[in-house]
Structure formats: structure tokens, C-alpha cells
mmCIF file of C-alpha atoms and ligand atoms in Angstrom:
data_model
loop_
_atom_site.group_PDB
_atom_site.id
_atom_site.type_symbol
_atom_site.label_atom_id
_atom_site.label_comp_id
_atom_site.label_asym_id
_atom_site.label_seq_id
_atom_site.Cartn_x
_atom_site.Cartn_y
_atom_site.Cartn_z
ATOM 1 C CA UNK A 1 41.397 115.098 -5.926
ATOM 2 C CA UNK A 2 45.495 115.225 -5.520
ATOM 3 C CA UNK A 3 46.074 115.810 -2.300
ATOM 4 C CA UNK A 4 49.547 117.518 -1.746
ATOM 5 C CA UNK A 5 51.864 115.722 0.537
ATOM 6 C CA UNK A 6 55.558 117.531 0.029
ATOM 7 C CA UNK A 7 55.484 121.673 -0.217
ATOM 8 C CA UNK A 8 58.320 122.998 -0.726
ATOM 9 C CA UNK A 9 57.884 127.462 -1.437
ATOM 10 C CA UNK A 10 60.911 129.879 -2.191
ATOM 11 C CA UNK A 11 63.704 127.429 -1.216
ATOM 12 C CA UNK A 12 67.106 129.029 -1.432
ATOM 13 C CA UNK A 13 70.535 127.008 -0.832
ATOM 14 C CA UNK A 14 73.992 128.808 -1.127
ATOM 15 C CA UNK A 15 77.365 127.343 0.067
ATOM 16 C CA UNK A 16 79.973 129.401 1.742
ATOM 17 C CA UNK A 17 81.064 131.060 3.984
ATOM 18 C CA UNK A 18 77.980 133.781 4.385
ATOM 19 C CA UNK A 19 75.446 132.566 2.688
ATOM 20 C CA UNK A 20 72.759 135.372 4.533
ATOM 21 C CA UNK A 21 75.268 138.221 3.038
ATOM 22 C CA UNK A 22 75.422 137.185 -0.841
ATOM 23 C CA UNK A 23 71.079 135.889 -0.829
ATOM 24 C CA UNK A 24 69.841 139.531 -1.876
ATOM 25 C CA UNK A 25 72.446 139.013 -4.559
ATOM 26 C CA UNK A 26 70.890 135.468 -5.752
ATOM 27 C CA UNK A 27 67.423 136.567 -5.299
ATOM 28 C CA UNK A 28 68.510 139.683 -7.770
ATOM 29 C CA UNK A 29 69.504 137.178 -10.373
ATOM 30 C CA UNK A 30 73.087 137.129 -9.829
ATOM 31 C CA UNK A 31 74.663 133.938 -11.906
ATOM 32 C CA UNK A 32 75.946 131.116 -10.875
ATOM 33 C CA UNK A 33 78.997 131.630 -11.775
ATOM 34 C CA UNK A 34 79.259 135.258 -11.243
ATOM 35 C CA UNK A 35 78.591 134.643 -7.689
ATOM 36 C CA UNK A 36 81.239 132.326 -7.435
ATOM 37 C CA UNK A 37 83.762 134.250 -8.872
ATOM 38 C CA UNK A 38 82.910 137.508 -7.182
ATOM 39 C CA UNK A 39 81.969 136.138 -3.614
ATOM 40 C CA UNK A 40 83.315 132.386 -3.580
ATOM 41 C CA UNK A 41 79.675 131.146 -2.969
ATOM 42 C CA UNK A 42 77.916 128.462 -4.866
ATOM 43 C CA UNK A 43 74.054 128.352 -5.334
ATOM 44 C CA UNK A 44 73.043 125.313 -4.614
ATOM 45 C CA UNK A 45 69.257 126.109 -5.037
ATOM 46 C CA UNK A 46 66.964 129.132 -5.898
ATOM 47 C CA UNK A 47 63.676 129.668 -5.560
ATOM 48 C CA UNK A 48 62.992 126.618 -5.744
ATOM 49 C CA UNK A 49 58.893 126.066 -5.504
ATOM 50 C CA UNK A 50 56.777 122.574 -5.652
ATOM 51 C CA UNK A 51 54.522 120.185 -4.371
ATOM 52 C CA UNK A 52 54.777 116.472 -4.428
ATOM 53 C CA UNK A 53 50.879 114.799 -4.311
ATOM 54 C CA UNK A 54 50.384 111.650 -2.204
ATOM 55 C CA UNK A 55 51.413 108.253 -3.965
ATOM 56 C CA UNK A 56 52.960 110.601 -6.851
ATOM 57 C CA UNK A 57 56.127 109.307 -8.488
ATOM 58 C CA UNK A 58 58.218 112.830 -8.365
ATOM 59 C CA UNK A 59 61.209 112.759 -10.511
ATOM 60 C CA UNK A 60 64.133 115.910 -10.079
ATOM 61 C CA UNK A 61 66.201 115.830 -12.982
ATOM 62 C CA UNK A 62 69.051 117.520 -14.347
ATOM 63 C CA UNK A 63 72.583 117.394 -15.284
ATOM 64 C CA UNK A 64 75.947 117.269 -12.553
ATOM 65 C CA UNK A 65 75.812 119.740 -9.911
ATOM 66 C CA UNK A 66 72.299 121.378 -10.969
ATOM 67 C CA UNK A 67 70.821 120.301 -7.435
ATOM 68 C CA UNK A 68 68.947 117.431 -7.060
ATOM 69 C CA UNK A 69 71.245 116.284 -4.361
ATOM 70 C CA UNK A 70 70.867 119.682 -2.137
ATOM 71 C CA UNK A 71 67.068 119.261 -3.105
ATOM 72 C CA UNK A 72 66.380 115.559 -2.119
ATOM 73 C CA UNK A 73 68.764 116.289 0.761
ATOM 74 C CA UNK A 74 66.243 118.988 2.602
ATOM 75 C CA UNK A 75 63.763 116.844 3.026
ATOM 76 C CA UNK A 76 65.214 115.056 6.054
ATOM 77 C CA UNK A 77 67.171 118.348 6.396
ATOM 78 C CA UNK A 78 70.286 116.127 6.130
ATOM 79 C CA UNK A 79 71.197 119.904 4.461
ATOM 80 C CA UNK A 80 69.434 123.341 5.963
ATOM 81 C CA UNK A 81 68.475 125.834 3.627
ATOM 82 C CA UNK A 82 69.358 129.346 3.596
ATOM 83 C CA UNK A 83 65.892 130.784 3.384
ATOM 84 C CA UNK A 84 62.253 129.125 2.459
ATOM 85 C CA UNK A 85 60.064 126.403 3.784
ATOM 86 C CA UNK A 86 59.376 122.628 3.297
ATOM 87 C CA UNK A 87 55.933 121.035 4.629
ATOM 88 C CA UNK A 88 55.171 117.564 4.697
ATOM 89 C CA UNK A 89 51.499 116.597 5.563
ATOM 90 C CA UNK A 90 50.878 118.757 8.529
ATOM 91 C CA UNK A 91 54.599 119.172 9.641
ATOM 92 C CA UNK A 92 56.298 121.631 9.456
ATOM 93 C CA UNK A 93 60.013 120.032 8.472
ATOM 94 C CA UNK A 94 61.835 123.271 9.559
ATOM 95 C CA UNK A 95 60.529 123.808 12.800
ATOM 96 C CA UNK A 96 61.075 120.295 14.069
ATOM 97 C CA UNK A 97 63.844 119.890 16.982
ATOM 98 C CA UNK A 98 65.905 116.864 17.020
ATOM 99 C CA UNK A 99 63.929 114.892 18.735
ATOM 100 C CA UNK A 100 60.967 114.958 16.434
ATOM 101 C CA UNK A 101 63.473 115.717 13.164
ATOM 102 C CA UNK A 102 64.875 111.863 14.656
ATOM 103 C CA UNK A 103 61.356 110.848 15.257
ATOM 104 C CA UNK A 104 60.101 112.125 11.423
ATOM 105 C CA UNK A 105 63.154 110.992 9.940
ATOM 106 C CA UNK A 106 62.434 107.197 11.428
ATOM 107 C CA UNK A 107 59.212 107.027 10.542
ATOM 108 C CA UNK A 108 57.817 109.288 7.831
ATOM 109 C CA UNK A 109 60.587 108.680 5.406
ATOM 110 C CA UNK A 110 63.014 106.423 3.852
ATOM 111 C CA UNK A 111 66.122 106.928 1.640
ATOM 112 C CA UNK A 112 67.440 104.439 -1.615
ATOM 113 C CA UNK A 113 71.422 105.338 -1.824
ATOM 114 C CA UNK A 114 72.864 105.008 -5.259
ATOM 115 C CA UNK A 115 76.190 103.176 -3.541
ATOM 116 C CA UNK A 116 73.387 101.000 -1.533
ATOM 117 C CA UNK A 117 75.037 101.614 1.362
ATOM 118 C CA UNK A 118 74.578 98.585 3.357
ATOM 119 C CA UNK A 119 76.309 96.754 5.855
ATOM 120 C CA UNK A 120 79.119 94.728 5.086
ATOM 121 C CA UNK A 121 79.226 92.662 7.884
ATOM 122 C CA UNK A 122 75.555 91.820 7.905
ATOM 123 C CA UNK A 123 73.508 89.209 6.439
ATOM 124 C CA UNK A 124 70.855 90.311 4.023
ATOM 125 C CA UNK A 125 67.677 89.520 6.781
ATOM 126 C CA UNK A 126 69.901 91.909 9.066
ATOM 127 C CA UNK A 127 70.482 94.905 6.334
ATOM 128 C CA UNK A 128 67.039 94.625 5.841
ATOM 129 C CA UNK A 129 65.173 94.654 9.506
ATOM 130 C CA UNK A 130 67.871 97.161 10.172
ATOM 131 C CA UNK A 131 65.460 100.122 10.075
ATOM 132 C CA UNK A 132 63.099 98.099 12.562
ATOM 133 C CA UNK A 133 65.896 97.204 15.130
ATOM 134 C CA UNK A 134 66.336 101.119 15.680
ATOM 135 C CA UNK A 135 62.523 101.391 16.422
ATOM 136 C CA UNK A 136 63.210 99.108 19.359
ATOM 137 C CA UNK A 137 60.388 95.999 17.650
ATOM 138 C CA UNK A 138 60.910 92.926 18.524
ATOM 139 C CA UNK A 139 62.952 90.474 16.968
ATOM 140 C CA UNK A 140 60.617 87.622 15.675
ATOM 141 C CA UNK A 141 58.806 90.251 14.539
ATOM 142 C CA UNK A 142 61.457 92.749 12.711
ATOM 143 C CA UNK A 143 62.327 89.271 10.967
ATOM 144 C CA UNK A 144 59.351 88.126 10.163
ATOM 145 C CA UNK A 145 58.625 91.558 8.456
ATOM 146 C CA UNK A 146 62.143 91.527 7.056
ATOM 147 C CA UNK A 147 61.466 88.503 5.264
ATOM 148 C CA UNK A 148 58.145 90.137 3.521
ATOM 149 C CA UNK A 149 59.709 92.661 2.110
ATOM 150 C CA UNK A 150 62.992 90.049 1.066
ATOM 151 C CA UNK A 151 60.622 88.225 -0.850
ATOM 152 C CA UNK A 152 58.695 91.501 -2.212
ATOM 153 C CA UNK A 153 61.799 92.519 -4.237
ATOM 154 C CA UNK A 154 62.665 89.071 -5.654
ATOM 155 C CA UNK A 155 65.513 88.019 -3.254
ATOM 156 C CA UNK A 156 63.787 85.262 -0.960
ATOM 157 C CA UNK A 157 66.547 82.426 0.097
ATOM 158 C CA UNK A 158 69.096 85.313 -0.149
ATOM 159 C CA UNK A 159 68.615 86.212 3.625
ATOM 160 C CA UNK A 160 71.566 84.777 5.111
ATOM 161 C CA UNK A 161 74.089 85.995 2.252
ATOM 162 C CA UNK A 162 76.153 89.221 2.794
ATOM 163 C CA UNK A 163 76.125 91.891 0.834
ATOM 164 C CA UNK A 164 79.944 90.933 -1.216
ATOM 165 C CA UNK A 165 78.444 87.703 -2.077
ATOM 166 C CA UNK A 166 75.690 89.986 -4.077
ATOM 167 C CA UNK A 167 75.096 91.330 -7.825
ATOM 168 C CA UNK A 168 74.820 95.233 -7.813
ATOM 169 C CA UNK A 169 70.838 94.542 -8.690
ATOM 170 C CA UNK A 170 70.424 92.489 -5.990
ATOM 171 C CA UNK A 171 72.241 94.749 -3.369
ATOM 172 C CA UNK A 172 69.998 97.205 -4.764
ATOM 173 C CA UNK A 173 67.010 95.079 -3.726
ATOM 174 C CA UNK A 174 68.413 95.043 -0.924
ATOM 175 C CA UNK A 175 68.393 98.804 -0.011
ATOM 176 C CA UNK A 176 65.148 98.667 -1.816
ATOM 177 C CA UNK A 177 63.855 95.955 0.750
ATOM 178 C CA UNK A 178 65.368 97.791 3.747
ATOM 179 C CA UNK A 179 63.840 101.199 3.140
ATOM 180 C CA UNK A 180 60.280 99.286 2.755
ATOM 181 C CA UNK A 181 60.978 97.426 5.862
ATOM 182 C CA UNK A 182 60.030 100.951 7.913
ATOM 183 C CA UNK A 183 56.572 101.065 6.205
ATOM 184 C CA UNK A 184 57.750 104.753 5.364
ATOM 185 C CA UNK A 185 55.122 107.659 3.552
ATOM 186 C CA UNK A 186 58.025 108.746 1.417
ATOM 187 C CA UNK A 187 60.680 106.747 -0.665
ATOM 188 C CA UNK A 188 63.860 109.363 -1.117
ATOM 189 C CA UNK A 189 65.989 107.806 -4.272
ATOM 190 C CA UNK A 190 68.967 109.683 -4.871
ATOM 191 C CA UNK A 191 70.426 108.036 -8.437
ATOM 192 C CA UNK A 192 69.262 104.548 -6.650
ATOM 193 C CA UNK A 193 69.616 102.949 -9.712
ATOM 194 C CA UNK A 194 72.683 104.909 -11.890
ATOM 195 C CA UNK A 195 75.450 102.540 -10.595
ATOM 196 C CA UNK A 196 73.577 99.772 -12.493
ATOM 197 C CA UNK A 197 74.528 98.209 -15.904
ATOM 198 C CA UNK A 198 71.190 99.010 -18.508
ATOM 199 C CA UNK A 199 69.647 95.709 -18.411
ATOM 200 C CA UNK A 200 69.392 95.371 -14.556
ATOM 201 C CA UNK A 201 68.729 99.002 -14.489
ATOM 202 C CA UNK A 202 65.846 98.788 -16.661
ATOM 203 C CA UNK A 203 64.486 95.624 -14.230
ATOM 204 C CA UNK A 204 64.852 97.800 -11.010
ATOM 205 C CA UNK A 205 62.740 100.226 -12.561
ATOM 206 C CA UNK A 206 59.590 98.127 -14.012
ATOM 207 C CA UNK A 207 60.247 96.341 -10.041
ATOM 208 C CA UNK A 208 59.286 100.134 -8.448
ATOM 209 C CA UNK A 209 56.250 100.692 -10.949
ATOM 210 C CA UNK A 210 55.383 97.259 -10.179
ATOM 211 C CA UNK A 211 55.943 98.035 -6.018
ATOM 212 C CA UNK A 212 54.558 100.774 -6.840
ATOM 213 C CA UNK A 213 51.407 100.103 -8.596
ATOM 214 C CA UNK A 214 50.439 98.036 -5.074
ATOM 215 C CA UNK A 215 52.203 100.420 -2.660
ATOM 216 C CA UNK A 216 51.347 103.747 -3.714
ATOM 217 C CA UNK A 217 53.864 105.696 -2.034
ATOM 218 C CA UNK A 218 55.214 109.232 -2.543
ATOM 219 C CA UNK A 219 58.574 109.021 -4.341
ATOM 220 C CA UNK A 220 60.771 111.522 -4.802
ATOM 221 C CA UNK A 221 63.292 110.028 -7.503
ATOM 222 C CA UNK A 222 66.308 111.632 -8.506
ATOM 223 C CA UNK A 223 68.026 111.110 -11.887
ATOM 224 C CA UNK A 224 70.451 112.435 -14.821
ATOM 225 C CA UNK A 225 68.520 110.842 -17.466
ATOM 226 C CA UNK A 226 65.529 112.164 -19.264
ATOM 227 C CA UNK A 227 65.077 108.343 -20.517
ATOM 228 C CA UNK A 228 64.660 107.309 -16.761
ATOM 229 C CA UNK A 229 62.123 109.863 -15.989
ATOM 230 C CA UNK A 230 60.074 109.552 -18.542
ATOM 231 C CA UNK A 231 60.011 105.997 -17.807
ATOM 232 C CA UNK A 232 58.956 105.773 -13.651
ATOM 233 C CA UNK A 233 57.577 110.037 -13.472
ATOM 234 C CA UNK A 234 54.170 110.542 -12.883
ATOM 235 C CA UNK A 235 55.551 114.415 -12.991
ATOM 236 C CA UNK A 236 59.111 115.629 -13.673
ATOM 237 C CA UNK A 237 60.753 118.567 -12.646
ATOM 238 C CA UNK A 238 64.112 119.807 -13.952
ATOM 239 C CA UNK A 239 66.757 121.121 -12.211
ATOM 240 C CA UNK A 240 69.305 123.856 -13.898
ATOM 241 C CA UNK A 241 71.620 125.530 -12.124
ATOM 242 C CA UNK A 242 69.864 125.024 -8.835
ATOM 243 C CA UNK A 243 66.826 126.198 -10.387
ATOM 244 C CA UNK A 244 63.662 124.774 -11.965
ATOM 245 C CA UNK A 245 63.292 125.041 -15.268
ATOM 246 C CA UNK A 246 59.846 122.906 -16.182
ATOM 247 C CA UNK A 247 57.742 120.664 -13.957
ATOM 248 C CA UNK A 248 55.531 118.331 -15.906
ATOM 249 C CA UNK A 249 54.031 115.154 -17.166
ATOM 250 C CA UNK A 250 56.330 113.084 -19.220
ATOM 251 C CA UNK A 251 54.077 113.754 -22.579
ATOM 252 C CA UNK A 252 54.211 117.722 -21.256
ATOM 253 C CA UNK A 253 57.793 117.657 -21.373
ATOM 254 C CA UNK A 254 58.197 115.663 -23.927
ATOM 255 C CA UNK A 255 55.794 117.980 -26.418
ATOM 256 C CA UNK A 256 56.642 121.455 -25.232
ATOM 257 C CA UNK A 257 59.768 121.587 -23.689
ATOM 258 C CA UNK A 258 60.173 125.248 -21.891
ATOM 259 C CA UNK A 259 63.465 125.997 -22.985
ATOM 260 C CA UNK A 260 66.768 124.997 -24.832
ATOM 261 C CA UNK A 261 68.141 123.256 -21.846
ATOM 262 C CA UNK A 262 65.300 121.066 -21.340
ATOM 263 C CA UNK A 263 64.779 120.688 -25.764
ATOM 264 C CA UNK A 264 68.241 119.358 -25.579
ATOM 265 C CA UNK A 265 67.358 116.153 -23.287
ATOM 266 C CA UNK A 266 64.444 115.324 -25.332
ATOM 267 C CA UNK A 267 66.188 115.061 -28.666
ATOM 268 C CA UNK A 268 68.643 112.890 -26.521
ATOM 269 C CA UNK A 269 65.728 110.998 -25.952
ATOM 270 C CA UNK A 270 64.350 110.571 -29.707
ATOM 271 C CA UNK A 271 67.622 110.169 -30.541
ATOM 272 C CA UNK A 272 68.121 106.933 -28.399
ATOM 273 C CA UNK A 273 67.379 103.514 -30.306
HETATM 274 N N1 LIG B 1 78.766 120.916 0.758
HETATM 275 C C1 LIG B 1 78.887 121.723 -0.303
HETATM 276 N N2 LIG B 1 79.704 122.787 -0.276
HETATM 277 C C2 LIG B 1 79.833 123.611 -1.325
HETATM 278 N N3 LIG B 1 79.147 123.452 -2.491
HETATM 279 C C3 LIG B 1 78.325 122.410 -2.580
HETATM 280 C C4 LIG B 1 78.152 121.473 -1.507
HETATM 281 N N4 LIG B 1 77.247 120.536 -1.886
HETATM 282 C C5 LIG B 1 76.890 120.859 -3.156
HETATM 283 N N5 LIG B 1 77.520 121.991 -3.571
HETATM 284 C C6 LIG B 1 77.351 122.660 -4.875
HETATM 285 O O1 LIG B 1 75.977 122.818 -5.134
HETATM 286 C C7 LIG B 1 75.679 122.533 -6.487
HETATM 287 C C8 LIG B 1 74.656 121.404 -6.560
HETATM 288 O O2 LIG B 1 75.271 120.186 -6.131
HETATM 289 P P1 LIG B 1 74.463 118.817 -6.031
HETATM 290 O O3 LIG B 1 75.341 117.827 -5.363
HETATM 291 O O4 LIG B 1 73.132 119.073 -5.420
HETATM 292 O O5 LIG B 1 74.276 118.451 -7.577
HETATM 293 P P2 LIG B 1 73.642 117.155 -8.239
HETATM 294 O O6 LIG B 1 72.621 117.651 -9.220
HETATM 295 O O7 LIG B 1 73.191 116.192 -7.206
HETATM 296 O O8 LIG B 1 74.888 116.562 -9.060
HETATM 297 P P3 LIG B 1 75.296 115.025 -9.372
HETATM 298 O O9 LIG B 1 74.425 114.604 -10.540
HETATM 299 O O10 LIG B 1 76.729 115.129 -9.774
HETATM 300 O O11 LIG B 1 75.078 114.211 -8.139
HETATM 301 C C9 LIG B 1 77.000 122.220 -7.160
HETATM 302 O O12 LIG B 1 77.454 123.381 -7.803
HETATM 303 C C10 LIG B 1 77.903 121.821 -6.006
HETATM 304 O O13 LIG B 1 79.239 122.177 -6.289
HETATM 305 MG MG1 LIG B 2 73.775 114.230 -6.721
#
């Protein structure tokens, strides 16, 4: 039985100034770009309703400035929406004060950067126990961990480098490695792996289905390309405007797309050699 993990129901994000004043507007169909140009707000989301199951590879997917940013972005409430409500498990990720948004944010989930977004001026071993060190573990035993997950992602007798003296691919492992290292529920990827040339691209992805296949995490993956999806999804969703236009399985998608926005990434796709 899939057992929902993520519930997110009637999510609504508008930038600006008063976002509470314009919402009836939004949630009366005004356009995107009719509300901008009569009210100077952007919609970041609407109505925005899914679950993600346990160990499901969730892909959000859509072109610039569609969402998937404000969307991934909710769940650790790095952004707070205008109106709706996000679960996770049992928790309810609104209602959380700082102390247990900290707490949740430590331990129930992890985030992949697409600029990997390590330290400079620490060794790889360091980047990666990094997430431990905050937990207050002790040393021996953040390395000793560290060096698991170092070796997990293809990267063992790196641990001493720095990040400069690394490939792109390999600093990815690196954020890869160090969002492991926490042992979170949830992997957040924003674009982890657009910043990477195709060939080392196409590795980091077979590397998650492979972590993956052992791991069984939730992943919430975000991407521009249909080709990347359909690839690492278990289910897609994608993202127009700030709002959903299909959720699916990669063959669903791929058979009946829902509408011309969606039709036109999948010729892209066929099109592709
Ligand atoms: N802090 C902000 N203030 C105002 N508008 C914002 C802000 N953040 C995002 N937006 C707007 O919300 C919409 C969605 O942006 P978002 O960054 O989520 O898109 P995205 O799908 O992640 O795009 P990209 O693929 O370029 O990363 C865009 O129209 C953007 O201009
Ligand atoms: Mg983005």
C-alpha cells in the first residue's frame, strides 16, 4: 500500500507587497500576468495540491519561473505560503515554531543545491560530516560516518581535498554525500544536477537510482527537463505558471499528455537522439 509521506492541499504563493489583498483575485482565476500588471504581484503558486508516497522519487517540472523553486522551498518553509497546508508524516510543517522548524529541518530533511554549495575552506571529510557536527555527535564518530557515505558516492581517498581541487561531478558527490551524512527521510534536489555537462550528468543520475534502489528515500527532485524526469520519476508533476498542470507516471505523461504545454515537452523528448 503507498503510504503518503508529503501532503501538500490548496497551496497558494504570491509575492508583493499584499499578498492577503490580491488572493481572492488568484483564487478567481486572475492571470499571471494580469495580476502583475494590475496589482504588481507575482503568483508564485496556486492551488497547488499533492502527495509525495514514502521512498517515491517525486519529480516538479517545468520551465523558468513556473515554481518549482517556491514549491521545493515550502517544505522547510525556507518560503511561507500565503494560504494552504503542507504535512509531512504526522507534522504539521506550518504549525511548527522555530525550535522544532530547526529541529525538523536537522533531522527530517536534507537539501542537494544545484551550485553545491559547499565550503571552500573545508576538506571534503569536513563538507561532508558537516550536517553531523551541528547535531553536536562526536567526532570519531561524525568521521567515521562521513567516510561511509564518501565512499557511497564514489569519492573515497578524496577526503582531504577541498572543494577547488574538485570536478563539478565530484563536488556534486560531495553535496550528495553531505546531505546523506544526516540519515535524512527526505532528499530536497533543487536542479542538483543542471550545472553539469551531459555525460557526468547522466552518471549522477543512474548514481541516485542506484542510491536509491538501496536507500529508498523520499525525493523530491526538481528539474527543467522532461528527459531528466522521465529518467529518475517514479511520478512527475508539472509546474505552469505556478500551477499544476499533470501529475503522473513517466509512461502516463508520456502517452496522454493533459495539455499543449505539457505535449510540447514530450515531442522535445521524441525529438531528442
Ligand atoms: N522573492 C521573490 N519575490 C518576488 N517574486 C518571486 C520571488 N521568488 C520567486 N518569484 C517569482 O515566482 C515565480 C516562480 O519562481 P521560481 O523561482 O519558483 O521559478 P522556478 O521554476 O524555480 O524557475 P527556474 O527554473 O528559473 O529556477 C516567478 O515568476 C518569480 O519571478
Ligand atoms: Mg528554480
Amino acid at each position: 500500500m503507498p503510504e503518503p509521506l508529503i501532503r501538500i492541499a490548496n497551496l497558494y504563493k504570491i509575492f508583493g507587497k499584499t499578498p492577503e489583498t490580491v488572493l481572492p483575485l488568484v483564487q478567481n482565476g486572475q492571470s499571471k500576468d494580469t495580476l502583475l500588471a494590475e496589482t504588481g504581484h507575482t503568483i508564485g503558486l496556486r492551488d497547488i495540491n499533492l502527495t509525495v508516497e514514502k521512498g517515491e522519487v517525486f519529480v516538479v517540472m517545468g520551465l523558468s519561473g513556473s515554481g518549482k523553486s517556491t514549491l521545493i522551498r515550502h517544505l522547510n518553509r525556507l518560503i511561507e505560503p500565503t494560504t494552504g497546508s503542507i504535512h509531512v508524516g504526522e507534522t504539521d510543517v506550518l504549525a511548527l515554531n522555530q525550535e522544532s522548524l530547526e529541529a525538523f529541518r536537522r533531522h527530517k530533511l536534507s537539501m542537494v543545491f544545484q551550485r553545491f554549495a559547499l565550503l571552500p575552506h573545508r576538506t571534503v571529510l569536513e563538507n561532508v560530516a558537516f550536517g553531523l557536527t551541528i547535531r553536536e555527535i562526536a567526532k570519531d564518530e561524525r568521521d567515521t560516518q562521513a567516510r561511509v557515505w564518501i565512499e557511497r558516492v564514489g569519492l573515497a581517498g578524496y577526503e582531504d581535498q577541498f572543494p577547488a581541487q574538485l570536478s563539478g561531478g565530484q563536488q556534486q558527490r560531495v553535496g550528495l554525500a553531505r546531505a546523506l551524512c544526516t540519515n535524512p527521510e527526505i532528499l530536497l534536489m533543487d536542479e542538483a544536477f543542471s550545472a553539469l555537462d551531459p555525460l557526468i550528468r547522466s552518471e549522477m543520475q543512474q548514481q541516485l537510482i542506484g542510491l536509491q534502489k538501496d536507500l529508498q528515500k523520499t525525493v523530491l527532485f526538481i528539474t527543467h527537463d522532461l528527459d531528466e524526469a522521465l529518467r529518475i520519476g517514479d511520478r512527475i508533476a508539472i509546474l505552469k505558471d505556478g500551477e499544476i498542470s499533470q501529475v503522473g507516471t513517466p509512461d502516463e505523461i508520456l502517452e496522454n499528455p493533459a495539455d499543449d504545454y505539457v505535449a510540447a515537452f514530450v515531442r522535445d523528448v521524441r525529438r531528442a537522439p
